C-alpha positions as a printed Julia matrix, in Angstrom:
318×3 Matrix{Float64}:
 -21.06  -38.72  42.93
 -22.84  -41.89  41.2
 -20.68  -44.73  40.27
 -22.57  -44.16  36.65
 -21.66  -40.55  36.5
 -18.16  -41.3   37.32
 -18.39  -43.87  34.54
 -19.61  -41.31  32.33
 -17.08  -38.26  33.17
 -13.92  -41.11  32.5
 -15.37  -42.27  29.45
 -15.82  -37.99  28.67
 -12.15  -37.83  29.53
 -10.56  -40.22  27.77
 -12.67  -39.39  24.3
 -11.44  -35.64  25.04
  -7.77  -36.77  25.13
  -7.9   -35.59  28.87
  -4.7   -37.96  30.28
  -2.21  -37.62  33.29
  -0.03  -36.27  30.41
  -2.73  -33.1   30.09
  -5.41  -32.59  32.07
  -6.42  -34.58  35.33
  -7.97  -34.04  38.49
  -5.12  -35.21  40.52
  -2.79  -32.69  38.33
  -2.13  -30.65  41.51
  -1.97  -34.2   43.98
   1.66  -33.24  45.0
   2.48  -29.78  44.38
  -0.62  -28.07  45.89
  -2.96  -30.56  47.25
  -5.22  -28.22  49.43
  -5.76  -26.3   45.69
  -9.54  -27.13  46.2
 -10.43  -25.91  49.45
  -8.09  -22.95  49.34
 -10.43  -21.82  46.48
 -13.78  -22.99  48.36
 -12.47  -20.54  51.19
 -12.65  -17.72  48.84
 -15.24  -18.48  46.94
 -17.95  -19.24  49.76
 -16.7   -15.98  51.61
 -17.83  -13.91  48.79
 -20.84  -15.95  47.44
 -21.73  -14.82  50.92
 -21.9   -11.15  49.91
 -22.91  -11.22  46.53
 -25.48  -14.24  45.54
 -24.68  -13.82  41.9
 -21.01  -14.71  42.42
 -21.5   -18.29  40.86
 -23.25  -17.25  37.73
 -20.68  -14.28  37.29
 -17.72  -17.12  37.17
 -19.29  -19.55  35.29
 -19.65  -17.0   32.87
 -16.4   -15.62  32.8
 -14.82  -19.43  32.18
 -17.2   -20.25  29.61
 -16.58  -16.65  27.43
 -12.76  -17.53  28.38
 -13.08  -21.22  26.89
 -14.64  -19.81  23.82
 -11.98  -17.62  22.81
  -8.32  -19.55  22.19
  -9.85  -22.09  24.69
  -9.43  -22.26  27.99
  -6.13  -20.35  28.63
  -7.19  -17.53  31.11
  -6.9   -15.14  28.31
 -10.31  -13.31  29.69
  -8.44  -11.72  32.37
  -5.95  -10.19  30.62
  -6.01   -6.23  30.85
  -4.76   -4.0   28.38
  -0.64   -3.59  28.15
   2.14   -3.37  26.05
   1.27   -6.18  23.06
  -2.03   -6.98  24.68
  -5.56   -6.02  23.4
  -7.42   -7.18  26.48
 -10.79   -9.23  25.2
 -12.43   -7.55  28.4
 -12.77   -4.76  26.25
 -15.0    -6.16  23.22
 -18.91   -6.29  23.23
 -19.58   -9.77  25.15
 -17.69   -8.93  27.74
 -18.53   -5.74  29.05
 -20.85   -6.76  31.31
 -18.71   -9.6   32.9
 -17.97   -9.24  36.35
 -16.0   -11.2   39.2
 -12.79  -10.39  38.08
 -11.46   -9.09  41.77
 -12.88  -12.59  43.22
 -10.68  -14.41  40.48
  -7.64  -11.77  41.91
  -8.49  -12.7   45.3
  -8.62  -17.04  44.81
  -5.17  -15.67  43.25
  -3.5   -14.48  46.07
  -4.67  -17.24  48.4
  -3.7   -19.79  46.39
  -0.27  -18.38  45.43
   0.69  -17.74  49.09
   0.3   -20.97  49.78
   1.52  -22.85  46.24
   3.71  -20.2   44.53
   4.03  -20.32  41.03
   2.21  -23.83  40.84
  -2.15  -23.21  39.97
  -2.56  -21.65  36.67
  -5.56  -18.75  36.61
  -7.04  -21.08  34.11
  -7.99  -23.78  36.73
  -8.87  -21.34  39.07
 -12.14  -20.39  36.52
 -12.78  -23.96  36.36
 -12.21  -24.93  40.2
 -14.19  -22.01  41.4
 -16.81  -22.81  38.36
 -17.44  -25.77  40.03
 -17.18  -24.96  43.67
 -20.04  -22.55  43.04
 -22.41  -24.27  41.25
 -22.67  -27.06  43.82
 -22.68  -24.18  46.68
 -26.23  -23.71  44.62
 -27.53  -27.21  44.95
 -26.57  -28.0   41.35
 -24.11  -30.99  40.54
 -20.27  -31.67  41.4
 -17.99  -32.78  39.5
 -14.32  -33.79  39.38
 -12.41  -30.94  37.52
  -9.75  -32.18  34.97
  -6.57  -29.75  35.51
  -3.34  -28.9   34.37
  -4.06  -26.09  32.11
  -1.43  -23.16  31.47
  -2.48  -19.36  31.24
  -2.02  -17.64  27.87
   0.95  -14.93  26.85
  -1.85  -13.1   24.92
  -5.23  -12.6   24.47
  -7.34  -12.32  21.36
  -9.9    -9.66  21.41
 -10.89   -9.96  17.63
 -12.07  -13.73  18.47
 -14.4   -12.52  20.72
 -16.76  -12.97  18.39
 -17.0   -16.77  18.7
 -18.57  -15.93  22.07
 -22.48  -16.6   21.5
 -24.17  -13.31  21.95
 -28.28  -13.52  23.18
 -29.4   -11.85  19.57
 -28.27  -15.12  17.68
 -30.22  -17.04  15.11
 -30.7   -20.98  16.21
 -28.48  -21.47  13.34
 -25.71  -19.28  14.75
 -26.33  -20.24  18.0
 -25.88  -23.97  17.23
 -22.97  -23.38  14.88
 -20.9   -21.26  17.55
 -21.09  -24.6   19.55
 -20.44  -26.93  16.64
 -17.61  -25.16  15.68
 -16.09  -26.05  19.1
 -17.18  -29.49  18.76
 -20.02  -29.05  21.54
 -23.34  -30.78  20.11
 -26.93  -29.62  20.63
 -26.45  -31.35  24.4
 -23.92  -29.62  25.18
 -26.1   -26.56  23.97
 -28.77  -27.5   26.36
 -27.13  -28.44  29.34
 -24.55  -25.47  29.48
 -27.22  -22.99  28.82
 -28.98  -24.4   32.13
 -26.02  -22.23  33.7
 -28.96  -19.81  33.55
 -30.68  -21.14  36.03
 -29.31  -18.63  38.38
 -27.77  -15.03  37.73
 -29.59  -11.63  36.11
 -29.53  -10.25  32.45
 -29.87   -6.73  31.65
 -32.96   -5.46  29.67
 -30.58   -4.76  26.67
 -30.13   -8.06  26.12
 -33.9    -8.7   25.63
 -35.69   -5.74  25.15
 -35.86   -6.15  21.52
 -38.79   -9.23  22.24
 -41.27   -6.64  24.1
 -41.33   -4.33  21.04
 -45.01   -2.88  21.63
 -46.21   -3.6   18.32
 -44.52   -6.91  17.33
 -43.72   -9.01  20.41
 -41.75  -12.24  20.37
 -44.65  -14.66  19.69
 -42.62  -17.17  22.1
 -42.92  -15.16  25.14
 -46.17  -16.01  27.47
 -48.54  -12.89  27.52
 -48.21  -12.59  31.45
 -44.45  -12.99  31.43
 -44.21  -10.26  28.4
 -46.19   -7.43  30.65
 -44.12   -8.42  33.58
 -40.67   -7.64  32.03
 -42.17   -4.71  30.0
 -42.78   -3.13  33.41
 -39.58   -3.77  34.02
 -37.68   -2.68  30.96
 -40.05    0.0   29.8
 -38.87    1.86  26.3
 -36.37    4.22  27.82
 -35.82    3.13  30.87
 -32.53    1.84  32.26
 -31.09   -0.63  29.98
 -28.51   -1.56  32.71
 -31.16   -3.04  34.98
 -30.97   -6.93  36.24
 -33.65   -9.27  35.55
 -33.8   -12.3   36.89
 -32.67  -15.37  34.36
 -35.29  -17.89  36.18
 -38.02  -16.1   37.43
 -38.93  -19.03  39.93
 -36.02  -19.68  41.61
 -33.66  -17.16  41.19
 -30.44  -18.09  42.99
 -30.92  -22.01  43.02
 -29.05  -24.02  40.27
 -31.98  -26.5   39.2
 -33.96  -27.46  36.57
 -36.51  -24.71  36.83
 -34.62  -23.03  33.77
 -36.03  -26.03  31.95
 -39.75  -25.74  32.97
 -39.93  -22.1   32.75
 -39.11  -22.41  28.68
 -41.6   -24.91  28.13
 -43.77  -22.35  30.09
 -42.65  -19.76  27.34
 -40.71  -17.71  29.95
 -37.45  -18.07  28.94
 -35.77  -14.48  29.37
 -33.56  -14.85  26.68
 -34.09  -15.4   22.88
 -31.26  -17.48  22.98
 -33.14  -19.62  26.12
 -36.81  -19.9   24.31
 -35.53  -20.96  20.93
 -34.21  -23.91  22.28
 -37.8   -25.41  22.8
 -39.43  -23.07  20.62
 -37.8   -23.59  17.3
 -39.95  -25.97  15.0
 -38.21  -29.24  14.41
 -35.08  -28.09  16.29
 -33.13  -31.07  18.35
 -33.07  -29.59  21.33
 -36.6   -29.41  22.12
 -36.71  -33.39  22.85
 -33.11  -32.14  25.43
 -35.67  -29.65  27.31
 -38.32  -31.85  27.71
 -35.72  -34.33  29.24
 -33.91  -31.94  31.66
 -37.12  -30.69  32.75
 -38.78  -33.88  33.71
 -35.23  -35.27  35.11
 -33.23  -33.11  37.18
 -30.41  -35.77  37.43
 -30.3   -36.05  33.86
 -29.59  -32.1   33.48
 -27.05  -32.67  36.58
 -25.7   -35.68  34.91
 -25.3   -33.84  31.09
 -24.08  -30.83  32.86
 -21.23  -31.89  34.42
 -19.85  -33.76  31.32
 -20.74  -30.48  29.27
 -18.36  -28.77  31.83
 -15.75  -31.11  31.37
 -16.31  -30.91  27.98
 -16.14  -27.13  27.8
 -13.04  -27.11  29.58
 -11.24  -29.15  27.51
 -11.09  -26.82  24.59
  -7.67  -26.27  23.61
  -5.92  -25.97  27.11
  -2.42  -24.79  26.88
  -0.32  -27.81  28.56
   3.24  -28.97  29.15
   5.87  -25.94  28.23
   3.11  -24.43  26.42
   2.09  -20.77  27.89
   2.99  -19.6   31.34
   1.43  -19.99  35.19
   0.97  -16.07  35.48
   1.72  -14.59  38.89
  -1.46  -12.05  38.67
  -4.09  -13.08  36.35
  -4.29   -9.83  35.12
  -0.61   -9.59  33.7
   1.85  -11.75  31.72
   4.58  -12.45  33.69
């Protein structure tokens, strides 16, 4: 890591309130030290048989950051006095959960009762992304897992049918700024989408104006009107699996899968068009922005101190 990102990510931590008293990357120096690569051991055994592994877990961090912040609360099933928010509409189609289970056990037979299942979605966030090529990063820790979850807040996840106002206001309202907006939506620079979530820009009659021609027919081949609204589509058509800055190039392209993607360059007047335009001629200014995004991100209201639990299986209070 560059002296000037490291720069950058303390400066990120100390504005966030991120202290030895909270959250820190040596939080785990003495009472599991081998946290880390006990994770990477996991993690790179099943990135090895399933290549989507890294954008699944991103994923499932950031939807679990957005609700109650970052307290593990995602993984939560249903139970007595628990409404899991697995159940609610932006999180049906996450997956990875049984990965998260497995960094679980492997961690816990080796530092019982110690790693929260909080850090683990951060840890293995970041372990995958640089298994992709894309930055690394020094993960603040220390957070606690929730006692509940809060299905009804799902809501604050953004959803791909947003406005640009909503879309910008869901991060505002958890003090991420149009950057942050930017650089975290690079995450889909790797992973798949189903057709659902985009099928409503290849309407026959009235296409989204912001999708190029050639990339319109090729996903209406793909999605065609009552076919399988399950099936993946690649989020960066170039490179599929690779966390770059492709993302970046394919919206100024128009080929941004998402509405959510193209109306970051292809709203009028919008902020973050001057952010694509930077990312995409700079990868290491989308690495740089990335990382303290993540940081960011993962700062939002962590449960610390006596506050919350370290659950024994993520899936269960203790």
């Amino acid at each position: 890591m560059s002296s000037v990102l490291a720069t950058v990510i303390c400066v990120v931590m100390l504005f966030w309130g991120i202290s030895d008293a909270q959250l820190s990357p040596t939080f785990y120096a003495s009472t599991c030290p081998n946290v880390s690569s006990i994770v990477r051991g996991v993690v790179e055994q099943a990135a090895r048989n399933d290549v989507r592994l890294g954008a699944k877990l991103i994923r499932m961090h950031f939807h679990d950051c957005f609700v109650n912040g970052c307290d593990g609360s995602i993984l939560l099933v249903d139970a007595s006095g628990i409404d899991s928010e697995q159940d609610e509409a932006p999180n049906q189609s996450v997956e990875g959960y049984g990965v998260v289970d497995n960094i679980k056990t492997a961690v816990e037979n080796v530092c019982p009762g110690i790693v929260s299942c909080a850090d683990i979605l951060a840890l293995a966030s970041e372990i995958l992304v640089t298994l992709a090529g894309g930055p690394t990063w020094q993960v603040p820790l220390g957070r606690r897992d929730s006692t509940t979850a809060n299905a009804a807040r799902t809501s604050d996840i953004p959803s791909p049918f947003e406005t640009f106002e909503n879309l910008s206001l869901k991060f505002s309202n958890k003090e991420l700024d149009s950057t942050d907006l930017v650089a975290l939506s690079g995450a889909h620079t790797f992973g798949r989408s189903q057709c659902q979530f985009f099928s409503q820009r290849l309407n026959d009659t009235n296409p989204d104006p912001t999708l190029n021609p050639t990339y319109l027919q090729t996903l209406r081949q793909a999605c065609p009107p009552g076919g399988n609204p399950s099936r993946l589509n690649n989020l960066d058509p170039t490179t599929p699996d690779d966390f770059d800055n492709n993302y970046f190039t394919n919206l100024q392209n128009n080929s941004g899968l998402l509405a959510t993607d193209q109306m970051l360059f292809s709203t009028s007047g919008a902020d973050t068009v001057a952010i694509v335009n930077r990312f995409a001629n700079s990868q290491a200014a989308f690495f740089d922005s990335f990382a303290q995004s993540m940081i960011k991100m993962g700062n939002l209201s962590p449960l610390t101190g006596s506050n919350g639990e370290i659950r024994a299986d993520c899936k269960r209070v203790n």
